Every structure is written in C-alpha cells, then in structure tokens.
XYZ file of C-alpha atoms in Angstrom:
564
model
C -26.545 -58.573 -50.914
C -29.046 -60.177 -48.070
C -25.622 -60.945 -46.250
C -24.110 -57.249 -46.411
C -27.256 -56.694 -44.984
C -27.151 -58.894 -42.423
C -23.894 -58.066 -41.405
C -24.418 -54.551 -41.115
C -27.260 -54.916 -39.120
C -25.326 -57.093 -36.488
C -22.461 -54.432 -36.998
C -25.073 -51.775 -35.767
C -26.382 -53.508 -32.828
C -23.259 -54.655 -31.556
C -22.512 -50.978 -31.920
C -25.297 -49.896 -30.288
C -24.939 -52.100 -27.325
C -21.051 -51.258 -27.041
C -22.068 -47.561 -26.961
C -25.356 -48.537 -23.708
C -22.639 -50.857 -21.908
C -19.909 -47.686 -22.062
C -22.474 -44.924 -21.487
C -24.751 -46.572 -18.279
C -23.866 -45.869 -15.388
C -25.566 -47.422 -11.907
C -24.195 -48.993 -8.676
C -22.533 -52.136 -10.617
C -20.757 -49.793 -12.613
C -20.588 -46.782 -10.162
C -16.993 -44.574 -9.697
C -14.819 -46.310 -7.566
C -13.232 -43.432 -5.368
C -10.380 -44.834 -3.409
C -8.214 -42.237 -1.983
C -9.394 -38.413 -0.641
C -9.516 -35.931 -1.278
C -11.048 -36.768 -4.959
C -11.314 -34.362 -7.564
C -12.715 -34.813 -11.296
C -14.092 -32.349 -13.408
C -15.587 -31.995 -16.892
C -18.124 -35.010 -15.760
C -22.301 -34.843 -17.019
C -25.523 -37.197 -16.325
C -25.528 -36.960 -20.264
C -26.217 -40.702 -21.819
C -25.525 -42.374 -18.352
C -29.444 -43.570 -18.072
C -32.090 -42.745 -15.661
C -31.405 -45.888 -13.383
C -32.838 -44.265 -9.902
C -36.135 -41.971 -9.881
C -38.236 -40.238 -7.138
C -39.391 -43.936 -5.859
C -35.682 -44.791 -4.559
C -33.816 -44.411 -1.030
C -34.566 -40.427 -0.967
C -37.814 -40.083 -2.623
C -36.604 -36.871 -4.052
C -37.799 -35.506 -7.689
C -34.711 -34.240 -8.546
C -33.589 -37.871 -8.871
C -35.742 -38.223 -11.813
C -33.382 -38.287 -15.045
C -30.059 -39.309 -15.739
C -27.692 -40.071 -12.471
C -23.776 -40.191 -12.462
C -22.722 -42.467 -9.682
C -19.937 -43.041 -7.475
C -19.444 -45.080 -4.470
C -16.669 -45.382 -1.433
C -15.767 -47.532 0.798
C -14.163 -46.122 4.124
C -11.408 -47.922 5.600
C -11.899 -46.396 9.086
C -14.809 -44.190 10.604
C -14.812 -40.715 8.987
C -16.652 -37.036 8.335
C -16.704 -36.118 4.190
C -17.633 -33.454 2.730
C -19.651 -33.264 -1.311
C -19.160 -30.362 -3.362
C -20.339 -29.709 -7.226
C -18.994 -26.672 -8.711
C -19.318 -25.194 -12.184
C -22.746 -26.731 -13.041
C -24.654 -26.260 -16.152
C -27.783 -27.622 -16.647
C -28.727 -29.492 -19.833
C -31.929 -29.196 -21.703
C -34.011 -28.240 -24.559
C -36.848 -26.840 -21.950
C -38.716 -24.037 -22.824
C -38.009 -22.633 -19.533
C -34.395 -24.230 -18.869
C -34.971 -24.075 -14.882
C -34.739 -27.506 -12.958
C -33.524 -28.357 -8.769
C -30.338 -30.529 -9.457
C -30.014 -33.570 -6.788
C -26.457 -34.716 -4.798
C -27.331 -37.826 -2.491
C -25.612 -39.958 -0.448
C -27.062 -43.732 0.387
C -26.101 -46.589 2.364
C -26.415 -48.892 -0.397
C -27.374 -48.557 -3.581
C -30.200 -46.457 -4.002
C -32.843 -48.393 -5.026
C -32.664 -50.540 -2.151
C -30.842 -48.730 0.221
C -30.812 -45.621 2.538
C -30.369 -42.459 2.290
C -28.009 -40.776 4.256
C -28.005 -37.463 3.258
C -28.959 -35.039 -0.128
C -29.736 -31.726 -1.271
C -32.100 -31.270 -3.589
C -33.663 -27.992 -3.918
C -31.088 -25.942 -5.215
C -30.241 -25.003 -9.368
C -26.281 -24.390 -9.032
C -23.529 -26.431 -7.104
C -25.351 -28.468 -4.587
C -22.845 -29.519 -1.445
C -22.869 -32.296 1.095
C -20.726 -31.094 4.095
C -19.911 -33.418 7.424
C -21.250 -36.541 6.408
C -20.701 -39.505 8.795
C -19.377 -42.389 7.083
C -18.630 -45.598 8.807
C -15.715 -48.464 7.814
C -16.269 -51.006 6.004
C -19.646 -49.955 4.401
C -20.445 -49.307 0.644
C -21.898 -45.699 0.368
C -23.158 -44.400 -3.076
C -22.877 -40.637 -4.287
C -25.703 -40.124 -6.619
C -25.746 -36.713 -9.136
C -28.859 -36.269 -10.837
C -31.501 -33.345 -11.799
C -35.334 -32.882 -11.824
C -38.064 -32.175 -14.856
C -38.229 -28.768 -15.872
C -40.949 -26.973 -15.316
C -43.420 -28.197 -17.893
C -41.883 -31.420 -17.411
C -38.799 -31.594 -20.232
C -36.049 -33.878 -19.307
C -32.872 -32.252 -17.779
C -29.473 -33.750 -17.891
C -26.421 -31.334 -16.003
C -22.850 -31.383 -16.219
C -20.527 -30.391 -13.050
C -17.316 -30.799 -11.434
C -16.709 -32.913 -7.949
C -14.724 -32.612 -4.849
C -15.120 -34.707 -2.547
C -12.553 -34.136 0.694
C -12.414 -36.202 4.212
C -12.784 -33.649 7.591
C -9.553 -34.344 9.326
C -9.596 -36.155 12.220
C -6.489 -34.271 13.789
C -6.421 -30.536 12.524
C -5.042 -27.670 14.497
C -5.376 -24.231 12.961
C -4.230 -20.711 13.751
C -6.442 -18.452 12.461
C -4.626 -14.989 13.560
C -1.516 -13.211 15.031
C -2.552 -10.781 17.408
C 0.013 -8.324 18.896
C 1.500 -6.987 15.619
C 2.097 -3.402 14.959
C 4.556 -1.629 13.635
C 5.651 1.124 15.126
C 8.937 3.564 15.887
C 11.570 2.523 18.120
C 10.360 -0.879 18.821
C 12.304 -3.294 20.788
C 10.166 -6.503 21.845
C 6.497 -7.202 20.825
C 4.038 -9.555 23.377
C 2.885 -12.472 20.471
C -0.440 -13.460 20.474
C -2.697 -15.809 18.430
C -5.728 -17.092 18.047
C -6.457 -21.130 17.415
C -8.933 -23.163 16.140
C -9.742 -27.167 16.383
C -10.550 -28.196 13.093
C -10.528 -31.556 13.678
C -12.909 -34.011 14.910
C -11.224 -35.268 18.159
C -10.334 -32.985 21.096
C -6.536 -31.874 21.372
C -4.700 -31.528 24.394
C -1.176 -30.187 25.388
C 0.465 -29.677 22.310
C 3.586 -27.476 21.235
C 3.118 -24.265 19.615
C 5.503 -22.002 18.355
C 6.625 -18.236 17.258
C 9.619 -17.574 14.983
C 11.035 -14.117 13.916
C 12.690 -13.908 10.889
C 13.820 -17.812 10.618
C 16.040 -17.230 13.812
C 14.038 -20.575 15.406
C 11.617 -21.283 17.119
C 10.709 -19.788 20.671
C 8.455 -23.214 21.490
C 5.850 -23.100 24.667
C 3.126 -25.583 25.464
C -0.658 -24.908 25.433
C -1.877 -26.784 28.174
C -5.833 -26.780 28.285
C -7.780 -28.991 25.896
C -9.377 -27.871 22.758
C -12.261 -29.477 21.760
C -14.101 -30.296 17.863
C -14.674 -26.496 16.448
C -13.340 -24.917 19.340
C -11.080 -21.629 19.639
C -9.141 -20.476 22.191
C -6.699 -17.195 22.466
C -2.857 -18.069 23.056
C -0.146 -15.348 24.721
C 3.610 -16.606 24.177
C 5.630 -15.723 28.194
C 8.439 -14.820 25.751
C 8.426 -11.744 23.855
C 9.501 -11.327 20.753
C 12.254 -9.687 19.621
C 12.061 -6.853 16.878
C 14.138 -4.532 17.681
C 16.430 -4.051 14.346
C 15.293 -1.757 12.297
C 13.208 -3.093 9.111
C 10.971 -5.434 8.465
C 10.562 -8.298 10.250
C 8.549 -11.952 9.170
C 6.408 -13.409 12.747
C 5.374 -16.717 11.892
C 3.218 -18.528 14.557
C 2.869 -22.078 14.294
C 1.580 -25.625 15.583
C 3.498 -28.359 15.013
C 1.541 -31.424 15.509
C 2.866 -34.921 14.243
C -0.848 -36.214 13.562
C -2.116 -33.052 12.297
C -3.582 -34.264 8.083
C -4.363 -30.639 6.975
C -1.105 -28.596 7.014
C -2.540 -25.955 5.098
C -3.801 -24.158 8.314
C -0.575 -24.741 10.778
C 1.523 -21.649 10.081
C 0.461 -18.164 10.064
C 3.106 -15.033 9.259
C 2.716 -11.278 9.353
C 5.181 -9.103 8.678
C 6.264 -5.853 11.589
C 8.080 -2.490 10.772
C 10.620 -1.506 12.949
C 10.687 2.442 11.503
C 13.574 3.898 13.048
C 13.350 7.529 15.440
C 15.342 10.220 13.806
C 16.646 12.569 16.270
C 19.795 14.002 14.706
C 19.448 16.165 12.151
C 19.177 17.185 9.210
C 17.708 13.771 8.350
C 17.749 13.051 4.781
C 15.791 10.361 2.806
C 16.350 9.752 -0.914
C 14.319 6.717 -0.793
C 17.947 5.329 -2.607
C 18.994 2.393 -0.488
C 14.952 1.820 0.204
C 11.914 3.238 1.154
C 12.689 4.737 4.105
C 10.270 2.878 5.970
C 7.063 4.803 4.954
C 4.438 2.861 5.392
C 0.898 2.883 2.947
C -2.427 3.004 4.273
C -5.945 3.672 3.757
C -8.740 2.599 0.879
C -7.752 1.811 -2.299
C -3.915 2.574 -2.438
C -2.146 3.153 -5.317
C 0.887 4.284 -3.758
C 4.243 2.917 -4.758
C 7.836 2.997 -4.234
C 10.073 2.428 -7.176
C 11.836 3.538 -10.161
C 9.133 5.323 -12.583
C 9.726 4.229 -16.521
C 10.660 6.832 -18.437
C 10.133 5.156 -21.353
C 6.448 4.977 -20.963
C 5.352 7.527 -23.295
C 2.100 8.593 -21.714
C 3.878 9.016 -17.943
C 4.039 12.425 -16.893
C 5.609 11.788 -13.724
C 8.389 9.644 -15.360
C 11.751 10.503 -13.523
C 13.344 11.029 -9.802
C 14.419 14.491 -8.449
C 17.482 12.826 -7.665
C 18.528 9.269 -8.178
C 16.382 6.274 -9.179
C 13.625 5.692 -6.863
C 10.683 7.901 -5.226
C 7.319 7.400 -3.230
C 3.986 7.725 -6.133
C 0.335 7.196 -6.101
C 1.241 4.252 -9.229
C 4.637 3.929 -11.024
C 3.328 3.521 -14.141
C -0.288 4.560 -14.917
C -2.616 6.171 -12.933
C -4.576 6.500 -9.336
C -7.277 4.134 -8.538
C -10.841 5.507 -8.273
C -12.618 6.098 -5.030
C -8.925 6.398 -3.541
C -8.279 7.922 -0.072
C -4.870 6.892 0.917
C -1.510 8.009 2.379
C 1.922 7.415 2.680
C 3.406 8.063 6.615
C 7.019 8.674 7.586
C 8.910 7.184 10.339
C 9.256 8.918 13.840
C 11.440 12.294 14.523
C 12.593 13.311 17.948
C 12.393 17.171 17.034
C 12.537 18.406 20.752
C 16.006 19.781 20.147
C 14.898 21.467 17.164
C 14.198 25.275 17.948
C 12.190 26.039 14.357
C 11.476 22.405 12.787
C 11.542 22.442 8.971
C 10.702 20.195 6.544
C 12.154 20.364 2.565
C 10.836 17.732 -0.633
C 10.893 17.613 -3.794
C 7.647 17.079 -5.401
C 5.721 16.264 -8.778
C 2.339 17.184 -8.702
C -0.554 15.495 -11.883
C -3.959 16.219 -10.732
C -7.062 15.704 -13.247
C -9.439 18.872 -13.578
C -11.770 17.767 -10.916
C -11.631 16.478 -7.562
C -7.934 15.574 -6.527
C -6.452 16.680 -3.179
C -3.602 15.866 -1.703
C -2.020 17.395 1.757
C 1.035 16.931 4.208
C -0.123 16.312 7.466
C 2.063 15.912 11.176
C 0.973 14.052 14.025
C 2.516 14.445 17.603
C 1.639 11.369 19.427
C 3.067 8.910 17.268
C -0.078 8.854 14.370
C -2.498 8.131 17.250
C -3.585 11.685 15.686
C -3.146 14.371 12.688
C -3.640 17.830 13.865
C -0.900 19.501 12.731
C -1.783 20.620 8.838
C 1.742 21.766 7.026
C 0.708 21.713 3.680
C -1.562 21.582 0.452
C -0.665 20.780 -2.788
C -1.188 21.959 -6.137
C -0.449 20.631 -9.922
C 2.677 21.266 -10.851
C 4.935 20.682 -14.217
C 8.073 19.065 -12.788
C 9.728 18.290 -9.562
C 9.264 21.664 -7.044
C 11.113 22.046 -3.729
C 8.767 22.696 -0.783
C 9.996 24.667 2.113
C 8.211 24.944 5.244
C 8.415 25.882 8.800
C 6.174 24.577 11.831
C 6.277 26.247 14.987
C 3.284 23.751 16.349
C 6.064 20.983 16.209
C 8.401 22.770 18.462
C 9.342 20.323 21.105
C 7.733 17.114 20.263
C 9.565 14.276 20.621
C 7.086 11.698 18.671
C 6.675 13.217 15.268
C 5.230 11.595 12.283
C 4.842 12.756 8.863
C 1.434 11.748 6.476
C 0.234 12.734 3.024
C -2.724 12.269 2.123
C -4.408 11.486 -1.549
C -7.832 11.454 -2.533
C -8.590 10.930 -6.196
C -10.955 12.613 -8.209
C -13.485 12.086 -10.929
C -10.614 11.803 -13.741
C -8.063 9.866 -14.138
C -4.384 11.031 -12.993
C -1.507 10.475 -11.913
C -1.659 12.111 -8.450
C 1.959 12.984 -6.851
C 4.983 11.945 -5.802
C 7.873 13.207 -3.489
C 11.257 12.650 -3.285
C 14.559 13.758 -1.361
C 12.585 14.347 2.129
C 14.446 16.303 4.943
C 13.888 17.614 8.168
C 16.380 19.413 10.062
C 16.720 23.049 12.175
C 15.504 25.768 11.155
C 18.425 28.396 9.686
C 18.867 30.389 13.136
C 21.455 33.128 12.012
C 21.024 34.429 8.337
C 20.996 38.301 7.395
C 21.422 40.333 4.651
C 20.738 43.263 2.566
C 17.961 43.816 0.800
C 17.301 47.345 -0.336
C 19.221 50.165 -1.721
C 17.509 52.925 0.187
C 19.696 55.721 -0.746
C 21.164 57.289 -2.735
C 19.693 57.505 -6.318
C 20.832 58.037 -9.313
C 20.946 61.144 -10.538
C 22.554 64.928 -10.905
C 24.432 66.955 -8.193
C 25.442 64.179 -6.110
C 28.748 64.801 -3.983
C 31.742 63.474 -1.976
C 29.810 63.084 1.049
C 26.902 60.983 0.236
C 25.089 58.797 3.016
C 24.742 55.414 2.013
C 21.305 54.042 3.401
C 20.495 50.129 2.745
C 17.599 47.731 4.337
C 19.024 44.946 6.539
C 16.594 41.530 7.123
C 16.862 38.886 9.399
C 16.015 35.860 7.439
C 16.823 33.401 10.693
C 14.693 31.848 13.021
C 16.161 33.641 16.067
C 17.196 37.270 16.999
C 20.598 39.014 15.987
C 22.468 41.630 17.555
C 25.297 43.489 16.342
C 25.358 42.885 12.267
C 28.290 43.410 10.458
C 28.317 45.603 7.263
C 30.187 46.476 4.529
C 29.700 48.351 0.935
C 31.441 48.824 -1.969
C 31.857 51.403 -5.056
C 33.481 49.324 -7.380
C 32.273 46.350 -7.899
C 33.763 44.644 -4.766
C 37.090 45.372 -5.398
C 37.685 47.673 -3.085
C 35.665 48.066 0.253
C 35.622 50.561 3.573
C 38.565 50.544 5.129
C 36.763 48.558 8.675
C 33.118 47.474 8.443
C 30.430 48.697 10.441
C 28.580 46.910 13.064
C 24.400 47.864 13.364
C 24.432 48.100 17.175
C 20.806 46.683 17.012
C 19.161 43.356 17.805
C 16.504 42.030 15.041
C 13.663 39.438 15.751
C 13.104 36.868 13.017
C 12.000 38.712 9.917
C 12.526 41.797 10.823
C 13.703 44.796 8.775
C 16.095 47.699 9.585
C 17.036 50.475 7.485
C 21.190 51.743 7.898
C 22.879 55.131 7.547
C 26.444 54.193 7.174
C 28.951 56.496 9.156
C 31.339 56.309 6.354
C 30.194 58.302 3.384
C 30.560 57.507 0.182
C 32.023 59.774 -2.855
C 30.530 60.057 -6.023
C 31.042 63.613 -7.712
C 32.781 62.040 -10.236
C 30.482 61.673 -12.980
C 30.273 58.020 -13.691
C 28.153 54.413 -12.954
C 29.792 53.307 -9.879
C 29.081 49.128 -9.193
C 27.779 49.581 -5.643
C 27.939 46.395 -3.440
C 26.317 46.232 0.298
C 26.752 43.024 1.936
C 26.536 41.885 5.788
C 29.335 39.841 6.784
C 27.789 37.904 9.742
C 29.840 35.615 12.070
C 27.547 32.167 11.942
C 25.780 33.041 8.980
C 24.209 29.795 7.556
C 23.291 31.209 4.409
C 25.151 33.470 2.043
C 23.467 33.468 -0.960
C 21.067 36.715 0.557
C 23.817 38.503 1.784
C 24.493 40.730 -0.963
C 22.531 43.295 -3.035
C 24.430 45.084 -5.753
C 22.975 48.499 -7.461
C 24.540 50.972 -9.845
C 24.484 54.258 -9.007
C 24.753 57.162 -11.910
C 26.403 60.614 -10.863
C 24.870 63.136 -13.689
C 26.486 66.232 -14.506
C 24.156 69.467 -13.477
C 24.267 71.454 -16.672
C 23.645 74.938 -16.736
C 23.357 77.114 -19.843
C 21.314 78.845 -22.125
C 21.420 76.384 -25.148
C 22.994 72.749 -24.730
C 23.624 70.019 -27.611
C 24.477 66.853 -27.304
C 25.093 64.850 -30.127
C 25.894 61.318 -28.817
C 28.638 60.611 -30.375
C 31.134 60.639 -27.536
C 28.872 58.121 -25.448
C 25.867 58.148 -24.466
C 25.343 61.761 -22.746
C-alpha cells in the first residue's frame, strides 16, 4: 500500500512538472518566428508564468503577470510592424479593467533593451515601423497589468506580425474617369504612392483598357519613402465603343514585395447618343446603359421573381427584364436615388415625346418619385416632365415637352426618395422617345342633328373636327355615313380651314343628309386625312332616330309590333 502511494505521488509530480515545462514560456523557450508575415491566433498569457515584471528592459506595469513570448531574428536590416487583434482580457477582478502590454527588446527582457512598447491601452495594442537590424535576437513580449484593486490579469489575443516592404509602389487612384455620352478617348490619370522604404526612380507604369495591352510610359522623377506624386499617360485612352469599359492602371516593378497595391481598375460607360428616332429601350438585350446614382440605391436591373409571393411589382410590361428600386423586396431607408438615361440628340424633333410603362408601390407616407430632363448633358435638371403616383399594374405614360425642343444633349433622370414605410417604390419599362404625332385629326362630336320627330330629307349634318397633332392642318378631308359605313357621300368634303394644334372646328356639310324615313340610321363621320399618323380618333359613330309626328285625338300603342 506505502508503494501505491509512493508511486502515485511520483506519478503526480512528474505530472505536474510535465504540465510547468509545457505551459512556461520565457526567452529559452520563446516563439521562434522565421518567415513574415506571421500570423497565429487563438494564443493567451494563460499558465505561461509571470517570467518578466515592471523591473525588466521597459519598466512598464503592464508587464506584470503572465507574458507570451516570441523572438526573431532578421536576416537583413528591416521595418516590422506588431498588431494584436481580438483581445479579451482574463480575470476574476471585481472591476475587470487592466492596460495590456506589447514590447519589443533587444535581448531578452530581463537583461536587455527595449526597443519599443505600448502599454497604456485595454484592446489590441500595435507596434508599427519598428527598426530591426540583421543578425540580432529581438523578443516580442505580450503581457497585461493588475487590475485596479490589484487582481491578476491574464489576456488572450491574436498576432500579426508583417515586414514594411522595402520596394513597394502603389497606385492609390485613377483620375480621369467619367462616363459620359458619345465618348471617344479619355486623358488617364493616376495618383502613386511609395510605400516602400527606399526611394524609386524611373520605373514603367502602365494603362490597359479592356485587356487589349498595355499602353506602357516611364515616370521619370524619383519618388521617395511615403511620397506621392500625380501621373498623366501622353496617350489617351481609347473608349470609344459603346459599353462598358475595364481601365486598369498599373506598376510593374520586378522588386516590388507587396503586389496587393500595383493594379488599380475602374470601370467607364460609353452611353451611346440617340438621335434617330423613335428610340426604343426594352431593357431586353441589357440595361440600356442607365446608369444609378445617389444615397442609398436600391435600384436594379433584372428579371423580378414572380414567384415571390409577397412582390407586388413581380412581372415586366413586356419581356423579361426592367429598371426597379429592388428586384425582390423592398427600398432602402433614407434613400434618395435615381436612375439616368443615355444622351438624345432631339434637335430634329419638332414636339419631343417621351412614352413608359410604369409600376408604381408607394407606402402611405413619404415616397416620391419624379422624371426629370437635363439639357447640358446632366451638368443640370431643370426640365421637370413628370410626377408619379401609386398605381396597380404597369400604366403607359405619355408626355410632351416643348422646353426640350431643340436640344441636342438630352438626358433623362428619375428620381426616388423613400419614405417612412417600407415599399417597393417603382419601376419602368419599354422607354421611348420619338416625334411628336404632327398630322392627326378627327371627329369628335355629333353636333347635329338629334334624334327625334319631324326630321326630313334635307337635314344638315354638323360634326366637331380636332386637331390632335403637334402642328397646323389645312384642308381636312371628310366624309359621313347613314348606314353603318356601307355606303358613304358620293365625293368627300374638304374643311377649307387651317387648325393649330388642339384646336376645334365645328362642320356644316354641303351634302345633306335624308332621314324622313322613320328608322335608327348608323351614322358614321370620319376625316380621311392624307398623312394621318393616327387612325384610331378618326371616327365617331352616332345613331340617329327619325320619330313619326303623330297627330290625333286619341293614340294607342300597344307594343306589340316593336317598340313604338
């Protein structure tokens, strides 16, 4: 039994010392980091031993409990940078609040010096362009202060620790994009950065459109450590097919250890000028280069699902695809944004007019939504067309604009604004602009005569002619009928007036009409107008009823032979 005992005992302090030897942690036994950048997360101070305090290289309190430690070993002279992320701190304080400690020593820190720490911070302490020099050990030392009555703190973290590149040539922006109507070549500019630590002098540097290759040129000054400079390519660049098109700007130097940073792209619209008409966009083959815009866009371009129950807006007018604020849900709040059209030449155009389809889900309070023109290109909207309203399905919007009347650098916007609710906002579809219907007339009113008793074989047909066009008309052709259309005068009559857009005319027709007979005659008027681009308002039908006068002293009329 004494030698169970005794066993178990011995079992239990070889345990015990297996468990100090694994958990301890100091210089002899520090984390050997060998190749940058290093990254290791998931790491704590927990059970490594408090083998550096406040006395040591940085005489800094927040060295006084546990310390993880690593060390390095440059091979050549170089810049790092320390960063812990994610840190917790560990303790059974009353008031769990402690400074956690990241050092750097030349040596190990009980005997060496310090180089550099942070220690008065209670999240994710960094170390950022530290000089390290070859050959020498360095120590990274993570540790935490007391709490503030003086508990013990342990904290657990994650490390990066990353080498500043000694070559590292950035570009930081593209300058000269914007996409425009009718563009041809763009002037590329760009603006560069030395991120490196030794000066770089006439290297290659490069623009590309669309993978074509690259148009190479040379910057020829020097660029110092954390300088930027402005670069204009000679060359221009060449955008001219309609579309999108990719600029990628780039430098491609050999030494260069960061290539994160080399290459910058942006992305152009070529949106094509319209300038024969009508011009027609289904948004079919795609979106008809409309460009979004503004704060917090939801619009889209896309199919909408119609199998998403709760979509109102669930379907094209025509086809597959349409412009929506959000193809499958609703607006975003705080939203002011807009969808904007390519360019139209419209100085041909003698009445501009613009026809879409449109689905309209506003919530109770606060949406708007209106259709906007600008005639300098979108430099600015002055021009209002347009403001819409809920609606239950798709609804055709006609409209007119005599303020766009010879402008040559038209573009369309609508504008969305959410409200306080959610909804789905609009959509449009099937977009056209085109002239104006110049020459369309027709009849509108019956003015004479009436139904009724006494009428004869004489009778003057009167009607109301309109000109529903967008210029004047002279001379309008006529015509009527008694019979349905079957039969019709023997010529047709020209009005020997001329009628300014909109206007009204009333007609006495020189050819009288007979109705003694005592019947419902199908009367048809029509206009039969050379050039007329619309003939669905040309006619107006009517039936006229010639009573019998009846005169006697008692009169019955029992029904039975029709209907009196």
């Amino acid at each position: 039994m004494k030698q169970t005992i005794r066993l178990f005992a011995i079992a239990l302090i070889a345990f015990g010392f297996s468990v100090n030897s694994f958990a301890q942690q100091d210089c002899a036994t520090a984390v050997d980091v060998t190749v940058l950048p290093y990254s290791a997360s998931g790491l704590t101070t927990v059970g490594m031993l408090n083998d550096y305090t406040s006395a040591d290289a940085c005489l800094s309190a927040s060295m006084d409990n546990e310390d993880y430690v690593l060390s390095i070993t440059p091979s050549s002279d170089m810049q790092i940078n320390v960063e812990l992320s994610n840190t917790e701190l560990v303790t059974s304080a009353t008031i769990p609040m402690a400074n956690l400690g990241l050092f750097i020593t030349e040596g190990c820190h009980d005997v060496g010096t310090c180089v550099a720490y942070v220690d008065d911070v209670q999240s994710n302490p960094a170390l950022n362009d530290v000089n390290l020099t070859s050959g020498i050990t360095y120590y990274i030392i993570i540790s935490s202060a007391n709490a503030l009555l003086g508990e013990a703190t342990n904290v657990n973290f994650d490390i990066d620790i990353t080498k500043n590149a000694e070559d590292d040539l950035a570009v930081t922006s593209i300058e000269g994009i914007v996409s425009d109507c009718g563009l041809t070549t763009l002037v590329i500019g760009c603006n560069i950065e030395n991120l490196g630590l030794n000066s770089q002098t006439g290297f290659d540097i490069y623009f590309d459109v669309d993978g074509t290759g690259p148009q190479t040129a040379v910057y020829s000054g020097t660029l110092d450590p954390g300088a930027t400079d402005y670069f204009e390519f000679a060359t221009p660049a060449d955008v001219s097919g309609v579309g999108s098109h990719t600029v990628e700007v780039g430098i491609p130097l050999v030494t260069d250890e960061n290539l994160t940073d080399n290459t910058l792209s942006e992305t152009v619209v070529n949106m094509p000028v319209y300038s024969s008409f009508p011009a027609s966009e289904d948004f079919e083959t795609n979106n008809g280069y409309w460009l979004t815009g503004g704060t917090a866009s939801s619009w889209e371009y896309g199919n909408p699902d119609e199998l998403l129950p709760e979509l109102v807006i669930n379907s094209a007018n025509s086809g597959d695809n349409i412009w929506v604020t959000a193809l499958d849900g609703t607006t975003n709040t705080s939203e002011t944004s807009y969808i904007e059209s390519p360019c139209y030449d419209l100085s041909g155009l003698l009445l501009p007019t613009i026809e879409f389809y449109t689905w309209v889900n506003f919530s109770l309070y606060g949406n708007s939504a209106n259709l906007q023109a600008s005639i300098d290109g979108g430099a600015t909207w002055t021009v209002d067309l347009y403001t819409f309203e809920e609606t239950d399905t798709w609804e055709e919007v006609y409209l007119q604009s005599a303020e766009l009347v010879g402008k040559s650098n038209v573009k369309f916007r609508i504008n969305y604004e959410s409200g306080f609710l959610a909804a789905e906002g609009l959509a449009i579809d099937d977009f056209t602009v085109k002239e104006a219907v110049l020459t369309d007339v027709g009849v509108v009113a019956l003015h004479g005569p009436n139904s009724g008793c006494g009428l004869t074989a004489t009778e003057t047909i009167s009607v109301v002619v309109e000109n529903f066009g967008a210029q004047s008309i002279s001379d309008i052709v006529v015509d009527y009928s008694l019979d349905g259309g079957v039969t019709w005068l023997s010529s047709p009559e020209i009005i020997s007036v001329t009628m300014v857009p909109g206007e009204t005319y009333l007609y006495n027709f020189t050819q009288t009409a007979d109705l003694s007979a005592f019947e419902t005659y199908d009367f048809v008027a029509k206009t039969i107008q050379p050039g007329d681009e619309d003939h669905t308002n040309d006619e107006l039908t009517a039936n006229i009823t010639s009573q019998e006068t009846i005169i006697i002293s008692d009169y019955t009329e029992s029904f039975e032979a029709g209907n009196g």
